[in-house]
Tab-separated table of C-alpha atoms in Angstrom:
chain	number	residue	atom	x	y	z
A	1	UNK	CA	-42.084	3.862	-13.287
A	2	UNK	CA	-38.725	4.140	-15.231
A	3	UNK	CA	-38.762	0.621	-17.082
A	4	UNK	CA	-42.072	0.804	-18.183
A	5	UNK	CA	-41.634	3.742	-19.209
A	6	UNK	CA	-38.327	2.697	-20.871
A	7	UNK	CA	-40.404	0.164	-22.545
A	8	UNK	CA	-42.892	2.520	-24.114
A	9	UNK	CA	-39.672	4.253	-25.578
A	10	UNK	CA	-38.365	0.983	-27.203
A	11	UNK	CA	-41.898	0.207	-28.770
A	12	UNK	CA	-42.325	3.110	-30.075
A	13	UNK	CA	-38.842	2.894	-32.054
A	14	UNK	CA	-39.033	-0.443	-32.898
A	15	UNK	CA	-43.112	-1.767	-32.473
A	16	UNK	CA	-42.520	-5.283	-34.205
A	17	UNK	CA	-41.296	-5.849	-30.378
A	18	UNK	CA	-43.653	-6.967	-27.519
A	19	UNK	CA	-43.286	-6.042	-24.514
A	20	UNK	CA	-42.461	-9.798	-23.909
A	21	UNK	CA	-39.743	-9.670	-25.977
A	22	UNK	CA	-38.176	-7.269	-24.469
A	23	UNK	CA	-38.972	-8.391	-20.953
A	24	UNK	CA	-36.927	-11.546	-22.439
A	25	UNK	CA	-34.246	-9.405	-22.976
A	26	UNK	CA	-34.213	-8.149	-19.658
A	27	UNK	CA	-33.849	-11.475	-17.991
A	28	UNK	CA	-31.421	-12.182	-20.136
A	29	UNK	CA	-29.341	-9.752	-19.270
A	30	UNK	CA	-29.637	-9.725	-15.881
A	31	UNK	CA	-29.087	-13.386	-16.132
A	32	UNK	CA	-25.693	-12.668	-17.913
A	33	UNK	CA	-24.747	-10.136	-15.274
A	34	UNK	CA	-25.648	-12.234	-12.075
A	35	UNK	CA	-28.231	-10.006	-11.033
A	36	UNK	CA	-25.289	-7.601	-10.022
A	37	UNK	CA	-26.960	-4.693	-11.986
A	38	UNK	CA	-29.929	-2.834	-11.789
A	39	UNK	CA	-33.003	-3.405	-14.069
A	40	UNK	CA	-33.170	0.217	-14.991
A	41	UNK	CA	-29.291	0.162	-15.831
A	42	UNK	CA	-30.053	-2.955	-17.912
A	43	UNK	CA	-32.697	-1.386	-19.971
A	44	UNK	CA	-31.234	1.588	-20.624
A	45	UNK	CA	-28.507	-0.269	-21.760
A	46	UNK	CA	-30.909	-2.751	-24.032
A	47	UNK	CA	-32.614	0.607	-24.863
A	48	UNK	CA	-29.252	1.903	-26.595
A	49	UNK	CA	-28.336	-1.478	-28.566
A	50	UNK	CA	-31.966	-0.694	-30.250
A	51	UNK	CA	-30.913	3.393	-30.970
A	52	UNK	CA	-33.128	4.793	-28.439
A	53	UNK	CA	-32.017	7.776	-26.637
A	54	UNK	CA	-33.163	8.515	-23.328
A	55	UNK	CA	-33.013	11.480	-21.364
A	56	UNK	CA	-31.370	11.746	-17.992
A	57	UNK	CA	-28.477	9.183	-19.156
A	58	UNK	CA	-25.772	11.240	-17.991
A	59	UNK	CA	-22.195	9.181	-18.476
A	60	UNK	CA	-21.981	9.317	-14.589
A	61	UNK	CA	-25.396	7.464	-13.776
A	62	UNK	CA	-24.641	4.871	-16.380
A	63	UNK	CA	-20.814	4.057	-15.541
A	64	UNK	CA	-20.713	0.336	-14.120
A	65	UNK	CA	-18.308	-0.709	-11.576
A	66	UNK	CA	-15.399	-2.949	-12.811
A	67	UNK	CA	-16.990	-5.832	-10.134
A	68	UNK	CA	-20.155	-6.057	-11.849
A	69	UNK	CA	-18.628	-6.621	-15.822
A	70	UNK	CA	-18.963	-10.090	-17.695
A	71	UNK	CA	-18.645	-10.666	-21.091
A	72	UNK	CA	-21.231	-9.840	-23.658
A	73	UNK	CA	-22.168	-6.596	-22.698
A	74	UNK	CA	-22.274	-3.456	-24.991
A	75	UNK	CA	-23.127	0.273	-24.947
A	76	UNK	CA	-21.612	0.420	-21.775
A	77	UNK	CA	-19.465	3.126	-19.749
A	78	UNK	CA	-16.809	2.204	-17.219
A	79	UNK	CA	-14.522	5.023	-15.107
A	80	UNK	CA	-10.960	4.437	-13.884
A	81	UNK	CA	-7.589	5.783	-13.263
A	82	UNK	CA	-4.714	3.988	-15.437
A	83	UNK	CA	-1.816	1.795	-13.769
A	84	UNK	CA	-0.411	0.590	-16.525
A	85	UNK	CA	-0.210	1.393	-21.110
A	86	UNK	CA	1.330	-1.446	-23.463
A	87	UNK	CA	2.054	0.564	-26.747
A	88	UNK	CA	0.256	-0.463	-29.880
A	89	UNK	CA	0.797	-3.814	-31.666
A	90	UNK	CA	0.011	-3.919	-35.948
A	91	UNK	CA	-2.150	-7.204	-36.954
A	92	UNK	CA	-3.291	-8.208	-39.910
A	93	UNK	CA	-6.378	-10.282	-40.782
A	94	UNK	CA	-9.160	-9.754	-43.410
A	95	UNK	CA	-8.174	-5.624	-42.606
A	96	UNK	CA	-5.271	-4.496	-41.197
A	97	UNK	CA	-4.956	-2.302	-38.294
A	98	UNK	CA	-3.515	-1.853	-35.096
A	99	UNK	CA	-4.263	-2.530	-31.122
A	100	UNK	CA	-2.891	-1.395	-27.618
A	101	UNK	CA	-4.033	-1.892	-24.227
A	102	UNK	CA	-3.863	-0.652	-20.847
A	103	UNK	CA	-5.118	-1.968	-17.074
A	104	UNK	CA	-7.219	0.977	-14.691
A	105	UNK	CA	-8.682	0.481	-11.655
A	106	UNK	CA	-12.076	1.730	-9.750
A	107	UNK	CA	-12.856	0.910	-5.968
A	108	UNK	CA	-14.307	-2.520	-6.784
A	109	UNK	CA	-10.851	-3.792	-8.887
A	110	UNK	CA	-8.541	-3.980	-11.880
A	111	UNK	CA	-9.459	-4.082	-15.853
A	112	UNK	CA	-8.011	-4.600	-18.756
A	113	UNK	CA	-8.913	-1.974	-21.883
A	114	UNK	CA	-8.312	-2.939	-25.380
A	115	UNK	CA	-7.974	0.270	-27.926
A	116	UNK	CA	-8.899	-0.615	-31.639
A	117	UNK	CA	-6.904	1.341	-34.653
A	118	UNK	CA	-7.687	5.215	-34.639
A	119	UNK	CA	-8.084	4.300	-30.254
A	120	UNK	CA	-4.967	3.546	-30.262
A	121	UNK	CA	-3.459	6.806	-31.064
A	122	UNK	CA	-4.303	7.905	-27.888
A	123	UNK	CA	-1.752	5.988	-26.336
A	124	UNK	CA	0.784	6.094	-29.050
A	125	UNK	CA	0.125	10.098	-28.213
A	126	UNK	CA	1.106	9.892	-24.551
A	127	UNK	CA	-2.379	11.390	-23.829
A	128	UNK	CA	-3.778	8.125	-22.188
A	129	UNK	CA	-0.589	7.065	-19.198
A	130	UNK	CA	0.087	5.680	-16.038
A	131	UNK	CA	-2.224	7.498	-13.048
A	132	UNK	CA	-4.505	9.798	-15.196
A	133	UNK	CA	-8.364	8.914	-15.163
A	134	UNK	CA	-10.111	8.018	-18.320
A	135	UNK	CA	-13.454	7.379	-19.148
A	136	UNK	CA	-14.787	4.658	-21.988
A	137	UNK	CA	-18.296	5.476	-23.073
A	138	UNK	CA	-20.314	2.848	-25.656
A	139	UNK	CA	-17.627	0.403	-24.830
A	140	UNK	CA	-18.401	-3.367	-24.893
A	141	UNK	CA	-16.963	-6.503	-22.763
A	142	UNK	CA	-15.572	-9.782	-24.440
A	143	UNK	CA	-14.325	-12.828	-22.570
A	144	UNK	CA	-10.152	-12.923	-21.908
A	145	UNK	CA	-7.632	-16.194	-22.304
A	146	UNK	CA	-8.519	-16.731	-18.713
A	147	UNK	CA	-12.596	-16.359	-18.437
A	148	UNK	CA	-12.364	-12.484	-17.071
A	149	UNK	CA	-14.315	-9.751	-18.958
A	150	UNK	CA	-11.986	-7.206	-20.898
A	151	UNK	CA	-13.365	-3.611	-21.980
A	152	UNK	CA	-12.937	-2.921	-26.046
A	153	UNK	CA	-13.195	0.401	-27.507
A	154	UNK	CA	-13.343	0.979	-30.847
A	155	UNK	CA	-14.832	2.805	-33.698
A	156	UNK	CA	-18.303	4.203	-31.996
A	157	UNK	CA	-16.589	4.198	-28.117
A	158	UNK	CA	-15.282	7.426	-26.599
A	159	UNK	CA	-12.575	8.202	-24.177
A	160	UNK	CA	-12.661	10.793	-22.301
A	161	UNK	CA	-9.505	12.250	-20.445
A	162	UNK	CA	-9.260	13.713	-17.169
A	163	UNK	CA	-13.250	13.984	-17.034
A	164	UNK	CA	-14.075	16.796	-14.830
A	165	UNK	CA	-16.879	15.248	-12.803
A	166	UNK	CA	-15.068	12.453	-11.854
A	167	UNK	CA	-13.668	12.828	-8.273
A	168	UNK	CA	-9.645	11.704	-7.493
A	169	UNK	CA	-10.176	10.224	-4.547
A	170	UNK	CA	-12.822	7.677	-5.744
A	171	UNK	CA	-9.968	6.553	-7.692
A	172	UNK	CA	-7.182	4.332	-5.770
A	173	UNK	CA	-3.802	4.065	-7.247
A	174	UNK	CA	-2.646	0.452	-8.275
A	175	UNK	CA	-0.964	0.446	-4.463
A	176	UNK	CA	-4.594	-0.548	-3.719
A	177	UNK	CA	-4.046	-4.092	-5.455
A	178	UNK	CA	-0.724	-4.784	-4.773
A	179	UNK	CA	-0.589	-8.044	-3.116
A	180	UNK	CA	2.229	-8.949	-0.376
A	181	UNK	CA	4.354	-11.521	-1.726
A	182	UNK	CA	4.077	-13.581	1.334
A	183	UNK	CA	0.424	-13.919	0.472
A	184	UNK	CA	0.943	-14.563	-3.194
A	185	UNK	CA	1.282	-18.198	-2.475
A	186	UNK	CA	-1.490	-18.825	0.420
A	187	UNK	CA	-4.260	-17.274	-2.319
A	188	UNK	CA	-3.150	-16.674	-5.564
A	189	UNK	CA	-1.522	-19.801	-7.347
A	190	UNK	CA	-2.452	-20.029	-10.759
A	191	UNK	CA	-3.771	-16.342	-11.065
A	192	UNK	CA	-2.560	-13.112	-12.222
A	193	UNK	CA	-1.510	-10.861	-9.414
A	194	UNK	CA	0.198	-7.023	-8.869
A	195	UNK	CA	3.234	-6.948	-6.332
A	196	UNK	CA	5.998	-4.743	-5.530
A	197	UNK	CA	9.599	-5.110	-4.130
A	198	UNK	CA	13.351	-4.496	-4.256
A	199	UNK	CA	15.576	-6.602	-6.200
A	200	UNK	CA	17.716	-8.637	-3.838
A	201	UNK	CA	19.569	-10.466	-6.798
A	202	UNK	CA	19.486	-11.082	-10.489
A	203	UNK	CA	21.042	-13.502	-12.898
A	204	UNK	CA	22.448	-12.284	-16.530
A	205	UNK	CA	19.856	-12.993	-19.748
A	206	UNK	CA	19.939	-16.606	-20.451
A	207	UNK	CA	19.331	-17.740	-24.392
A	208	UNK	CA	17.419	-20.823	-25.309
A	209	UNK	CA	17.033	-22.416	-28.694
A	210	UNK	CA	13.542	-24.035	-29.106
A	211	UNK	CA	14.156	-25.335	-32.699
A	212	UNK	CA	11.921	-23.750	-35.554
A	213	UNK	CA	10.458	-21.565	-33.441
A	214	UNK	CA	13.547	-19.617	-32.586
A	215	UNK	CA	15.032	-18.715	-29.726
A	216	UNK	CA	13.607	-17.517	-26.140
A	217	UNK	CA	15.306	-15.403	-23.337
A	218	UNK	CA	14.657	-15.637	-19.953
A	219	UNK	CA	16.150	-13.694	-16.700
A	220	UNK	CA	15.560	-14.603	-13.152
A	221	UNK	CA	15.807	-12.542	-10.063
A	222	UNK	CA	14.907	-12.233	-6.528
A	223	UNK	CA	12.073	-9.714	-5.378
A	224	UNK	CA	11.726	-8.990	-1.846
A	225	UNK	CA	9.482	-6.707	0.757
A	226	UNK	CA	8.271	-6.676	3.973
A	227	UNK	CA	6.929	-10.076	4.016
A	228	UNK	CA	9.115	-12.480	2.301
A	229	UNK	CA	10.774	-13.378	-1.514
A	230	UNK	CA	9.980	-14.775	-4.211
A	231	UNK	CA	11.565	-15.897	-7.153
A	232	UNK	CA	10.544	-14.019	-10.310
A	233	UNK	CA	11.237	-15.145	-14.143
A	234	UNK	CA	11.324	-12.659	-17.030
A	235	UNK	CA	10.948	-13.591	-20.736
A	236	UNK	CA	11.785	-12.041	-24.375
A	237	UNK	CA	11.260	-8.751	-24.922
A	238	UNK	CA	10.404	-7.869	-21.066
A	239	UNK	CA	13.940	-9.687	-20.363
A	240	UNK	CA	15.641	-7.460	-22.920
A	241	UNK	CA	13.802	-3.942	-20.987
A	242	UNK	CA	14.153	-5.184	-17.758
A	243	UNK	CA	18.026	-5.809	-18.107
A	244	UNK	CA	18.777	-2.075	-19.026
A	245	UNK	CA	17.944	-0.224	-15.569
A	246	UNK	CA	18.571	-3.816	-13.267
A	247	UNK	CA	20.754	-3.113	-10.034
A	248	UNK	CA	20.923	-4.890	-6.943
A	249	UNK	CA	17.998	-2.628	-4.631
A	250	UNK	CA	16.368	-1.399	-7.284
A	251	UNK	CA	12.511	-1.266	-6.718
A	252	UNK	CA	10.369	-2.718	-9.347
A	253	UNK	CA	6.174	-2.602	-9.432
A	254	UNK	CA	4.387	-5.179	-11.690
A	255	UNK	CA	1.004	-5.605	-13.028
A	256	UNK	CA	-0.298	-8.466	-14.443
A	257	UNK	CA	2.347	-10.714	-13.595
A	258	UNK	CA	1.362	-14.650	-13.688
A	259	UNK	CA	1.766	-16.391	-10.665
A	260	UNK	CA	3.120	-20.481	-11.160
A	261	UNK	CA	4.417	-23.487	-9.098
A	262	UNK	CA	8.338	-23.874	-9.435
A	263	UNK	CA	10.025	-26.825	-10.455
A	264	UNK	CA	10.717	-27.248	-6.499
A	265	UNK	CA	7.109	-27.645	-5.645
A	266	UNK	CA	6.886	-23.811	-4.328
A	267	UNK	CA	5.974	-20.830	-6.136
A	268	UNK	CA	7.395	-18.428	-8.192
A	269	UNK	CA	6.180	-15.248	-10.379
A	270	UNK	CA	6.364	-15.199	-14.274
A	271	UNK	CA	6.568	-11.653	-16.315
A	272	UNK	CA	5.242	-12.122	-19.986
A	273	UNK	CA	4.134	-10.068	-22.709
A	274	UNK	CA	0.977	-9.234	-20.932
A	275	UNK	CA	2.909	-7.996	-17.610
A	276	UNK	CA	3.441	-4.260	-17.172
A	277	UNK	CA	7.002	-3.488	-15.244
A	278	UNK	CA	8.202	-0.676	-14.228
A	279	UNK	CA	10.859	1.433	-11.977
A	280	UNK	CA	8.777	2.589	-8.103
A	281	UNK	CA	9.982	5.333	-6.375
C-alpha cells in the first residue's frame, strides 16, 4: 500500500517520528483541506515538507486543482493558463525586494499567484502573459484580504512555461468565468467577479481631495452586454489607464473587479488596484 509505504520512507529519514505522529499529520491535513484531497496526495506532500523524495512524483500526478486549495499548504504544484499579469511592485520591510502577481485558471476556477523578488522577473520579462500556461511547482497557499487561498512562489518554487505535457484544451480561457452582468446582482453582491461589455457611456476623471492623505480619482461609466448594464467606478491609477483608450463602444474585459451596493440601493461594479482591465476584441 502507497501510504504505508510512504510512511516507512518518512521514518527512515527522520525516526524520532512515530508512525502516530505522522498519522497526526495526516488528519491534520486532510482536516485543513476538507477531505477534498487524497491521502496519498497528502502524504506525499507531508513527505516533501520532511525532505523525502519519492519516486513516481511526476509534477502531473501531484498538481492540485484550484477547487481543492486552502491556506496553509506547501510543497505543492498547481497548473493553469494566465488571464491576467499586474507588473511588479518594490516593498521594503526588514529586506527589500520586490512582488507581482497574476490570476490563471484550471477547469475547477480562478487563482491568484503571487511572484517573490528574482519570480518576479518573469513577468517584468514578458515571459509569463495573458493566455500562456504556466506551471508552479513547491509553491505554498496563504490566506487573502477576503478568506480565499492565494498561491506564493518564491525562492525554492519553479515555474514552468508552456509545459509540454500539459494539454490546451484542459485549459479554459477566462471567457469561462465571465459572469453576465444581469446575474452579477442576483449572486454576486459583495464578491469579486469577471465580466465583459461595451462601454455605453463614460464621464471625464473626477479629482477628490481627502485631506492628508492626498487626493483620489475616480471615473464612472456604463458597461453593457447581452443581458443588461451596470454602472462601473474606476479609481487612481486604473482611472488614469483606463482614460487613454476610452470611446463610446469600446469593449472592455475585467478580472477581479469588486462588486458593491450603490448609493441608490442597487448595484454597481468597482475597479481597484487589484482589478485587471483590458481592451477585448
Amino acid at each position: 500500500m502507497e501510504l504505508a509505504r510512504l510512511i516507512e520512507k518518512i521514518r527512515i529519514k527522520h525516526p524520532e517520528l512515530t508512525e502516530k505522529e505522522i498519522m497526526d499529520k495526516l488528519v491534520s491535513a486532510s482536516k485543513r483541506t476538507g477531505g477534498l484531497i487524497s491521502d496519498q496526495i497528502l502524504m506525499r506532500m507531508i513527505a516533501a515538507e520532511l525532505g523525502v523524495q519519492t519516486e513516481g512524483n511526476a509534477a502531473s500526478e501531484l498538481t492540485l486543482f484550484v477547487k481543492d486549495l486552502v491556506p496553509g499548504l506547501s510543497n505543492i504544484t498547481v497548473a493553469g493558463r494566465v488571464i491576467a499579469v499586474f507588473p511588479s511592485k518594490p516593498f521594503a520591510g526588514s529586506r527589500n525586494g520586490k512582488l507581482a502577481s497574476v490570476f490563471i485558471v484550471d477547469c475547477t476556477g480562478v487563482l491568484r499567484v503571487v511572484f517573490w523578488n528574482d519570480k518576479a522577473g518573469l513577468i517584468e520579462s514578458g515571459e509569463v502573459k495573458v493566455g500562456r500556461l504556466v506551471r508552479f511547482s513547491r509553491a505554498y497557499t496563504r490566506e487573502d484580504l477576503h478568506g480565499k487561498a492565494e498561491l506564493h512562489v518564491g525562492g525554492s518554487s519553479e515555474i514552468e512555461l508552456s509545459p509540454k505535457d500539459l494539454d490546451e484544451a484542459d485549459f479554459p480561457f477566462v471567457d469561462k468565468f465571465t459572469v453576465k452582468i444581469a446575474d452579477i446582482a442576483l449572486n454576486h453582491k459583495g464578491g469579486r467577479v469577471s465580466l465583459a461589455g461595451t462601454v455605453e457611456s463614460h464621464s471625464p476623471i473626477s479629482v477628490f481631495s481627502k485631506g492628508e492623505a492626498g487626493f483620489v480619482k475616480v471615473l464612472r461609466l456604463i458597461l453593457a452586454d447581452d443581458t443588461g448594464e451596470i454602472p462601473v467606478v474606476v479609481w487612481n491609477e486604473k482611472a488614469d489607464e483606463l482614460e487613454k483608450v476610452l470611446g463610446k463602444g469600446a469593449s472592455l474585459r475585467m478580472v477581479n473587479a469588486k462588486v458593491r451596493k450603490a448609493v441608490n440601493d442597487g448595484i454597481e461594479v468597482h475597479v481597484d488596484s487589484g482589478t485587471y482591465v483590458e481592451l477585448a476584441s
